[in-house]
Short mmCIF file of C-alpha atoms in Angstrom, two decimals:
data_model
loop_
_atom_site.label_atom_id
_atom_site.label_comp_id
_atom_site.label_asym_id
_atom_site.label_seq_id
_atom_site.Cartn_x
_atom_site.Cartn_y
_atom_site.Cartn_z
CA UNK A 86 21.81 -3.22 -11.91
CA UNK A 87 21.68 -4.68 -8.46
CA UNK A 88 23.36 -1.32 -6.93
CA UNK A 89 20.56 0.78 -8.78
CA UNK A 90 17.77 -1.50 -7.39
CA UNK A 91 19.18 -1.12 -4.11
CA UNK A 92 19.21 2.68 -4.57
CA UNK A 93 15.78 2.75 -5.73
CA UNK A 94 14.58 0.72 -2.98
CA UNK A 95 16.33 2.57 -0.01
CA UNK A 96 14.84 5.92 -1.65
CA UNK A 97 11.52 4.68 -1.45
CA UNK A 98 11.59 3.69 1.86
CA UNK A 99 11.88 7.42 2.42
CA UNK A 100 9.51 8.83 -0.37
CA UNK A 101 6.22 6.55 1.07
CA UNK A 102 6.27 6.90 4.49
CA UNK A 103 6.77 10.80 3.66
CA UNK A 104 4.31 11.15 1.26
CA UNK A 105 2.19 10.07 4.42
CA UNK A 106 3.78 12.94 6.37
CA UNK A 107 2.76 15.17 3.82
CA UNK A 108 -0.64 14.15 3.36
CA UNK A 109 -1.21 13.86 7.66
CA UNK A 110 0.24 17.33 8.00
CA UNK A 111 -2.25 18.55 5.77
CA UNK A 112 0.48 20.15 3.25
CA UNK A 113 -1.18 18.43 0.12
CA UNK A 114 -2.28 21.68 -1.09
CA UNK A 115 1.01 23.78 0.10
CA UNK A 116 1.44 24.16 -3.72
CA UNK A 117 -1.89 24.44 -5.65
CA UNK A 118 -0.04 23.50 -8.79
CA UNK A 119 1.76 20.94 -10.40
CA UNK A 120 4.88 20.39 -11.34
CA UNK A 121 6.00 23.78 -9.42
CA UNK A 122 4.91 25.81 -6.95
CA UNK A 123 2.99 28.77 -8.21
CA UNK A 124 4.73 28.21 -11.26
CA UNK A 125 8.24 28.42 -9.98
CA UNK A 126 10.75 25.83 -9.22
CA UNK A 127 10.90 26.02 -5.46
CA UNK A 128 8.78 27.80 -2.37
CA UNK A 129 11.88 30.53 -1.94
CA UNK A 130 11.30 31.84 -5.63
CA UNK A 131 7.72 31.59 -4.91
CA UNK A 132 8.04 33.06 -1.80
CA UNK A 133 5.87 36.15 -2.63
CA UNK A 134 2.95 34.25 -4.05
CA UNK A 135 2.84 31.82 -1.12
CA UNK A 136 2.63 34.59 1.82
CA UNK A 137 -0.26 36.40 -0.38
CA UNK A 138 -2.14 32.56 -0.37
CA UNK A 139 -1.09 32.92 3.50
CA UNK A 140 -2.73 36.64 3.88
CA UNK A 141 -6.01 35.66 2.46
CA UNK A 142 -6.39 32.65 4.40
CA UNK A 143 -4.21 32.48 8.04
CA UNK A 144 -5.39 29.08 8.32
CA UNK A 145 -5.43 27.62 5.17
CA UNK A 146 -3.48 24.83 3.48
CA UNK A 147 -0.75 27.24 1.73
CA UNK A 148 2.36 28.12 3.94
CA UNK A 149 6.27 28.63 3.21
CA UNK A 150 6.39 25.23 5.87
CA UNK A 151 3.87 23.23 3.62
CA UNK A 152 5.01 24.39 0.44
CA UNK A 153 8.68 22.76 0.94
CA UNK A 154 7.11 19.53 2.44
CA UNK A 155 5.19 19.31 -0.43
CA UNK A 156 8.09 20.37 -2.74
CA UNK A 157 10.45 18.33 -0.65
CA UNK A 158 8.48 15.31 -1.45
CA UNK A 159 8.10 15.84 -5.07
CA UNK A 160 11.69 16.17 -5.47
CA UNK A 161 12.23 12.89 -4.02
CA UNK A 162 9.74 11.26 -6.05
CA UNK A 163 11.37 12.77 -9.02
CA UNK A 164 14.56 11.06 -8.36
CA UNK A 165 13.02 8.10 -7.64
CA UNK A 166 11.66 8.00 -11.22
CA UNK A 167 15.41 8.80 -12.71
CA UNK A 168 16.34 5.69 -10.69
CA UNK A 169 13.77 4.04 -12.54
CA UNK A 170 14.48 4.85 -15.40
CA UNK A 171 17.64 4.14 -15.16
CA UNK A 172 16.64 0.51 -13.73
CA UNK A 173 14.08 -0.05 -16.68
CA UNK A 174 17.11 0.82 -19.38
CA UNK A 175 19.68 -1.14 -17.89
CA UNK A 176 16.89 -4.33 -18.07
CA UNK A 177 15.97 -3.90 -21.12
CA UNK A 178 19.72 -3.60 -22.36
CA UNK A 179 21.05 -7.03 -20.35
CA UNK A 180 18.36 -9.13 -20.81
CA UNK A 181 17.39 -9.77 -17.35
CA UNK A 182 14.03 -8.64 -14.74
CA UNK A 183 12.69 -7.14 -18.11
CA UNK A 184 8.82 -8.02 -16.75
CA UNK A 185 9.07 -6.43 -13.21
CA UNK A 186 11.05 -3.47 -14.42
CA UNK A 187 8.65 -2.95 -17.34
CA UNK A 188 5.75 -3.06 -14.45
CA UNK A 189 7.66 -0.56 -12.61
CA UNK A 190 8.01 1.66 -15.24
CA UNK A 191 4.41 1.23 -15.79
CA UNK A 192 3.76 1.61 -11.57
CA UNK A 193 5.84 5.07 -12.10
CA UNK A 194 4.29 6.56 -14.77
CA UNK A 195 0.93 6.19 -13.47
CA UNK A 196 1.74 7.21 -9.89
CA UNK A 197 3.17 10.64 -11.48
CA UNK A 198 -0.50 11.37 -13.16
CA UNK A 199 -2.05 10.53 -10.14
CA UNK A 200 0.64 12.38 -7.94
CA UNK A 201 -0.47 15.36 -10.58
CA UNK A 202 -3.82 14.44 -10.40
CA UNK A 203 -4.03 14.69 -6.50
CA UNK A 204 -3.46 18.54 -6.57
CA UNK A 205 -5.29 19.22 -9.33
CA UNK A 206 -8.39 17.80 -8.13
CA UNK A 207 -7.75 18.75 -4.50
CA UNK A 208 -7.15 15.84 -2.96
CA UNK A 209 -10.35 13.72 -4.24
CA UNK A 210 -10.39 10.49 -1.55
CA UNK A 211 -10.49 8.21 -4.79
CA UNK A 212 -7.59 9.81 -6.05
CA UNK A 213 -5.62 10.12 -3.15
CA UNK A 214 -6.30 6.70 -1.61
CA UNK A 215 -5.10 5.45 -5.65
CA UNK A 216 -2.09 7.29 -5.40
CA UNK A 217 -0.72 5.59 -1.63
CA UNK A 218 -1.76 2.47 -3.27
CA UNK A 219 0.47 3.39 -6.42
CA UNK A 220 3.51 4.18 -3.80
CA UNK A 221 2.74 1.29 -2.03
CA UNK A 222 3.34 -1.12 -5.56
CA UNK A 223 6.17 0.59 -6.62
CA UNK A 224 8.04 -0.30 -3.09
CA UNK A 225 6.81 -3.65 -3.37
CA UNK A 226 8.27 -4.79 -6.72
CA UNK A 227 11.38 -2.77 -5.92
CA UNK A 228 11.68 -5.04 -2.43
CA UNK A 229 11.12 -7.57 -4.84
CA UNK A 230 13.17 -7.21 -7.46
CA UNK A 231 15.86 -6.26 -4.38
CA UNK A 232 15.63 -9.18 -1.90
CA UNK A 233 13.08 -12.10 -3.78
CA UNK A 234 16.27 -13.44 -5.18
CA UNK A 235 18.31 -14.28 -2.33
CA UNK A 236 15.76 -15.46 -0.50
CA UNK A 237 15.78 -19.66 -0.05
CA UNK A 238 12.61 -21.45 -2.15
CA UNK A 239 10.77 -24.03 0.63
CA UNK A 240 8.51 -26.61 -0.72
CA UNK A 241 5.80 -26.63 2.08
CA UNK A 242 2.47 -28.25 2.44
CA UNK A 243 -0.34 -27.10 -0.24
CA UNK A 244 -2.64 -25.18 1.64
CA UNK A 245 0.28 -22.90 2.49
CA UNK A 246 1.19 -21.25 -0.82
CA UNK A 247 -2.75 -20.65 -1.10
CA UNK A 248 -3.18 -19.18 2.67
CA UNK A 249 -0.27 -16.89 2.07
CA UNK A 250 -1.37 -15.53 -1.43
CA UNK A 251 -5.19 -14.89 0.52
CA UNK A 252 -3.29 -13.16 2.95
CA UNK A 253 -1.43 -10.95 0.89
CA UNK A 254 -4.11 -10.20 -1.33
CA UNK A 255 -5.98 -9.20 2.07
CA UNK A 256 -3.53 -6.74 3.00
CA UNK A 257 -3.73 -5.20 -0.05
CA UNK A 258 -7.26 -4.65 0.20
CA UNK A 259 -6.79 -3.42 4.19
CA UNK A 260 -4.39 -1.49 3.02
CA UNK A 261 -6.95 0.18 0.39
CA UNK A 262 -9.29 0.52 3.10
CA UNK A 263 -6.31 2.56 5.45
CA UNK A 264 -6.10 5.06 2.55
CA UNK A 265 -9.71 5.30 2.30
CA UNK A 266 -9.66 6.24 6.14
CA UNK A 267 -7.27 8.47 5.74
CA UNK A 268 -7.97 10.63 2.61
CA UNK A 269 -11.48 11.12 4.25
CA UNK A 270 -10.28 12.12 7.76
CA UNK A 271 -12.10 9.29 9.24
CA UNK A 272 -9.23 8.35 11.77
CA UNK A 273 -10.93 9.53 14.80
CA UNK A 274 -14.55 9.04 13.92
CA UNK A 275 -14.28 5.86 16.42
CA UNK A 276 -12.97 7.30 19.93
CA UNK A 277 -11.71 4.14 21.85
CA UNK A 278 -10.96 0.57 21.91
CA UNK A 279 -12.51 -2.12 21.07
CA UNK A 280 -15.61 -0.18 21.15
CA UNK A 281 -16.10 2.31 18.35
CA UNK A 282 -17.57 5.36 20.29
CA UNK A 283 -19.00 3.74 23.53
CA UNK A 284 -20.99 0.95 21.20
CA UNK A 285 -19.77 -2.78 20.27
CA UNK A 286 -21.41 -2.44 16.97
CA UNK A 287 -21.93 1.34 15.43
CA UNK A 288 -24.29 2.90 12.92
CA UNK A 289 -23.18 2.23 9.92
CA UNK A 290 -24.23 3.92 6.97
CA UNK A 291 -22.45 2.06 3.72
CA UNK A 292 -24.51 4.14 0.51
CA UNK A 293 -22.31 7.21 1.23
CA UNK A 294 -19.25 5.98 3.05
CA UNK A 295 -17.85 4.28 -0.02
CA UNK A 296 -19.31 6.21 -2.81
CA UNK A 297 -16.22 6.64 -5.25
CA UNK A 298 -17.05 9.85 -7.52
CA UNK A 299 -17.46 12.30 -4.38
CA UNK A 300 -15.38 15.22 -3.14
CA UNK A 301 -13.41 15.63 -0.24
CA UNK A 302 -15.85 15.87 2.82
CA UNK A 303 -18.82 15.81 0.42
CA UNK A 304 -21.71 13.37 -0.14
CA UNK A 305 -22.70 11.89 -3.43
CA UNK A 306 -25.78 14.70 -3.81
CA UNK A 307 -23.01 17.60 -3.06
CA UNK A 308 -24.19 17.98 0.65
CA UNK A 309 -22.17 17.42 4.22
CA UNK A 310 -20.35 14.04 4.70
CA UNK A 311 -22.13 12.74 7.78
CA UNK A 312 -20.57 11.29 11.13
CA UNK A 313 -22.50 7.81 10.64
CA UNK A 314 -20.23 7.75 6.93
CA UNK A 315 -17.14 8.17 8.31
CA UNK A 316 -17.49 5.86 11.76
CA UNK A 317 -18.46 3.48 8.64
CA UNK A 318 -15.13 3.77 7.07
CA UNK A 319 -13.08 3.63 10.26
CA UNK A 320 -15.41 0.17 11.79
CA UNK A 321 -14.96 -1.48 8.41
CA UNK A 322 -11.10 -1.04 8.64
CA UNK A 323 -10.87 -2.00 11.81
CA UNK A 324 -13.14 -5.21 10.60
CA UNK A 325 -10.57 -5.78 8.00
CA UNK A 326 -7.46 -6.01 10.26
CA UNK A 327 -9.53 -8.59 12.83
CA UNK A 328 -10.02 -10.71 9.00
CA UNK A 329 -6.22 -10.05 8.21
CA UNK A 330 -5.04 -10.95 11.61
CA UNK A 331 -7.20 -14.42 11.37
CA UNK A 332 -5.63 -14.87 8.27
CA UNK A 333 -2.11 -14.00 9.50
CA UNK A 334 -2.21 -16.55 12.67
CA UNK A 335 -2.99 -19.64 9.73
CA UNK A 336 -0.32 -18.72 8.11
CA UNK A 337 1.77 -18.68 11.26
CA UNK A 338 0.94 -22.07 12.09
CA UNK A 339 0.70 -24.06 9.37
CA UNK A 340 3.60 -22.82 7.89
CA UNK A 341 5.91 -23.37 11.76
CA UNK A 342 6.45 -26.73 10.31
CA UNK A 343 8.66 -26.14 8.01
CA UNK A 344 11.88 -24.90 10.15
CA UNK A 345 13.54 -23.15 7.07
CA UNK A 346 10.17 -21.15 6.95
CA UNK A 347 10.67 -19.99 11.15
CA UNK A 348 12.89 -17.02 10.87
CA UNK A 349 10.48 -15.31 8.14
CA UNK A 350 7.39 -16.48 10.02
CA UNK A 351 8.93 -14.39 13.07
CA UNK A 352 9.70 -11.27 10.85
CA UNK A 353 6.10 -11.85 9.82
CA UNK A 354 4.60 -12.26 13.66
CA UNK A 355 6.73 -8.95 14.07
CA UNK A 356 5.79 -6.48 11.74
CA UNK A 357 1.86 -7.47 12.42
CA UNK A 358 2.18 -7.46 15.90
CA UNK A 359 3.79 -3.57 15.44
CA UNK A 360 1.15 -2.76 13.14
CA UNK A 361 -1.64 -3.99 15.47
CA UNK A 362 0.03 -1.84 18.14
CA UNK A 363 0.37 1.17 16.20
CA UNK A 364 -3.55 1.10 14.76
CA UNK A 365 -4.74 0.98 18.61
CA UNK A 366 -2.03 3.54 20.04
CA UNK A 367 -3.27 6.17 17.00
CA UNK A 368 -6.94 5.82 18.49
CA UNK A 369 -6.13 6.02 21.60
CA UNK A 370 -3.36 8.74 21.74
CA UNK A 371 -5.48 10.73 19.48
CA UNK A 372 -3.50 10.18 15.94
CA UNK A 373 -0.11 11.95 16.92
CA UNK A 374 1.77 12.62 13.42
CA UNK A 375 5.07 10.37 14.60
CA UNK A 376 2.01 7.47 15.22
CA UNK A 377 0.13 8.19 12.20
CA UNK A 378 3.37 8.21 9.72
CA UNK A 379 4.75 4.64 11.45
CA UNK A 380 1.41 2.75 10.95
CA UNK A 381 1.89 3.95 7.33
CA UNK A 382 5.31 2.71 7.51
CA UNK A 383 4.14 -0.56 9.18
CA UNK A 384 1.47 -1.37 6.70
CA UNK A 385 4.21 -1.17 3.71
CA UNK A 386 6.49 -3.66 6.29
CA UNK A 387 3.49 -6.19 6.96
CA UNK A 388 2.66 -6.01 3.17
CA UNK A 389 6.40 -6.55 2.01
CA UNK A 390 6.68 -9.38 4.29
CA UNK A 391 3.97 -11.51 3.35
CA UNK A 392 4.62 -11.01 -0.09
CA UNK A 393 8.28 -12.32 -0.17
CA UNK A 394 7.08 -15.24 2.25
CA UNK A 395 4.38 -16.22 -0.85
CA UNK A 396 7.24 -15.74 -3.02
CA UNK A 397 9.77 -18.39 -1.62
CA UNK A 398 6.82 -20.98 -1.33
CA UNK A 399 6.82 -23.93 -3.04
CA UNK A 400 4.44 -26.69 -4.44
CA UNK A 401 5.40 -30.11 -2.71
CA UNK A 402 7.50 -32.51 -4.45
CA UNK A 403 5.15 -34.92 -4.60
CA UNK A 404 2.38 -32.29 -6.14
CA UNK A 405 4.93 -31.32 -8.58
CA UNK A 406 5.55 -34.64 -10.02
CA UNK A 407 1.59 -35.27 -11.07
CA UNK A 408 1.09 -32.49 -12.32
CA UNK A 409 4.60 -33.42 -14.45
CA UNK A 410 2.66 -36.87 -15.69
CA UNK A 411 0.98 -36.85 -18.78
CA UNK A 412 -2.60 -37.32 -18.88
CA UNK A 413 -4.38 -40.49 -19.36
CA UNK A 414 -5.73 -41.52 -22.67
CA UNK A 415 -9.41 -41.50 -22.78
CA UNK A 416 -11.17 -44.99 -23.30
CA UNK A 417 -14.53 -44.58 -25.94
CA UNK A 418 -16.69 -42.91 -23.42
CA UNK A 419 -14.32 -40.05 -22.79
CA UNK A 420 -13.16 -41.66 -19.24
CA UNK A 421 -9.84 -42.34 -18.54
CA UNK A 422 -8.93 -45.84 -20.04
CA UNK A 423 -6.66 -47.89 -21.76
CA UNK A 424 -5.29 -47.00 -25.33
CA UNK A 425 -6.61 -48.67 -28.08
#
């Protein structure tokens, strides 16, 4: 069981981060159809189909290149699922991590309709942002499942556990918001930092920018996706990581007081400070793919981190114990009182 988890977890480590190269190197429409490629089982015996795709349209998003990546990445995911599978059976059959491998399971088979769905609909930003966000859960609970139970519990201070389940829950949502950049090519709409585009505070335009039943590129009435839409997007992600990284410096030092808590707290320090460093260097540098994959990468670090650190946290002893105590009876106005 633990073997398989490990598999499963190593595997995704590759499958994310490359479903971001994928998606960057615009090869999410290399096949047009899902589960093959033009119906076949690989690019080579679709070889013919994909250089006619090519003839019609030099430029397009069909090539023999793009077609493997995106076949490439759908094999992996496929074995990733068989691991699962395999994970979810062997649970259910000794007795033990049934709940997280059920929600895995569950993780896996909705990530494969959206994976499906993400061709089919060609590449809808709801869609597509969903489906990093299903990746994303699936390497979570396997990280989880993987390294939550050798990690040391530490009973810490109460506002702790609190701070560091707001602070995972606000990565989640930055993360959201990173897809949503992303899946609408809104990267570069800011050129330079701080400033978005010369200005300290930009145009923002919020009716359109996050309107949820749109097409790629499209606004909700069918028209153009303007400029002032996607600097929107971008300046509300980059809004999130100044809330996440407010967040992330409580945690860092409330929680220093605990020494058994240091070590994590510097993992913690590390991956944001990478992630921080990556974000600025893929505006400035003009989102280089290498760049662009890594902050992917990053985001799933930062994410797994803070997660395991609100994992091993603890209530305080003291905390523990009255909430252990029975309640007092209540006297005959329904206050706390003396038994009669």
């Amino acid at each position: 069981m633990r073997k398989l988890i490990w598999a499963a977890l190593l595997l995704a480590v590759v499958v994310v981060p490359f479903g971001a190269y994928v998606r960057l190197s615009h090869a999410g429409l290399g096949c047009p159809d899902w589960p093959g490629c033009y119906g076949q089982i690989s690019p080579a015996h679709a070889a013919d189909s994909i250089a006619q795709a090519q003839s019609l349209a030099p430029d397009g998003p069909v090539s023999l290149g793009k077609a493997w990546r995106e076949m490439a990445h759908r094999y992996l995911a496929g074995s990733l699922g068989l691991l699962i599978l395999l994970i979810g059976w062997r649970a259910w059959r000794e007795k033990r991590q049934r709940l997280p491998a059920g929600l895995l399971l569950a993780t896996v088979a909705l990530q494969g309709t959206l994976g499906m769905l993400t061709v089919t609909l060609v590449l809808k930003p709801v869609i597509v942002t969903s489906h990093l966000l299903g990746g994303m859960a699936v390497l979570q609970i396997l990280a989880w499942m993987a390294l939550a139970p050798g990690l040391t519990p530490v009973r810490a201070s109460a506002a702790l556990p609190r701070l560091a389940g707001l602070l995972a829950s606000a990565l989640v949502l930055q993360l959201a918001l990173g897809g949503w950049v992303s899946s609408n090519y809104a990267a570069l709409a800011c050129q330079g930092f701080p400033a978005c585009n010369g200005q300290s505070w930009p145009e923002l335009r919020f009716d359109r920018a996050f309107h949820l039943l749109r097409e790629l590129g499209e606004s909700p009435d069918g028209g153009l996706l303007d400029f002032a839409s996607l600097v929107t997007i971008h300046w509300l992600h980059r809004l999130g990581a100044l809330a996440v990284s407010l967040l992330l410096c409580s945690v860092l030092w409330l929680g220093w007081r605990e020494a058994a808590l240091r070590p994590h707290l510097g993992c913690l320090a590390a991956a944001w400070l990478l992630q921080i460093g990556l974000g600025v260097a893929n505006v400035l540098l003009q989102l280089p793919l290498p760049l662009a994959v890594a902050h992917n990468a990053g985001a799933a670090l930062l994410l797994m981190t803070a997660l395991l650190l609100r994992s091993r946290l603890r209530a305080p002893a003291a905390a523990r114990r009255r909430a252990a105590l029975p309640a007092p009876p209540l006297g005959p106005w329904g206050r706390p009182g003396a038994e009669r």
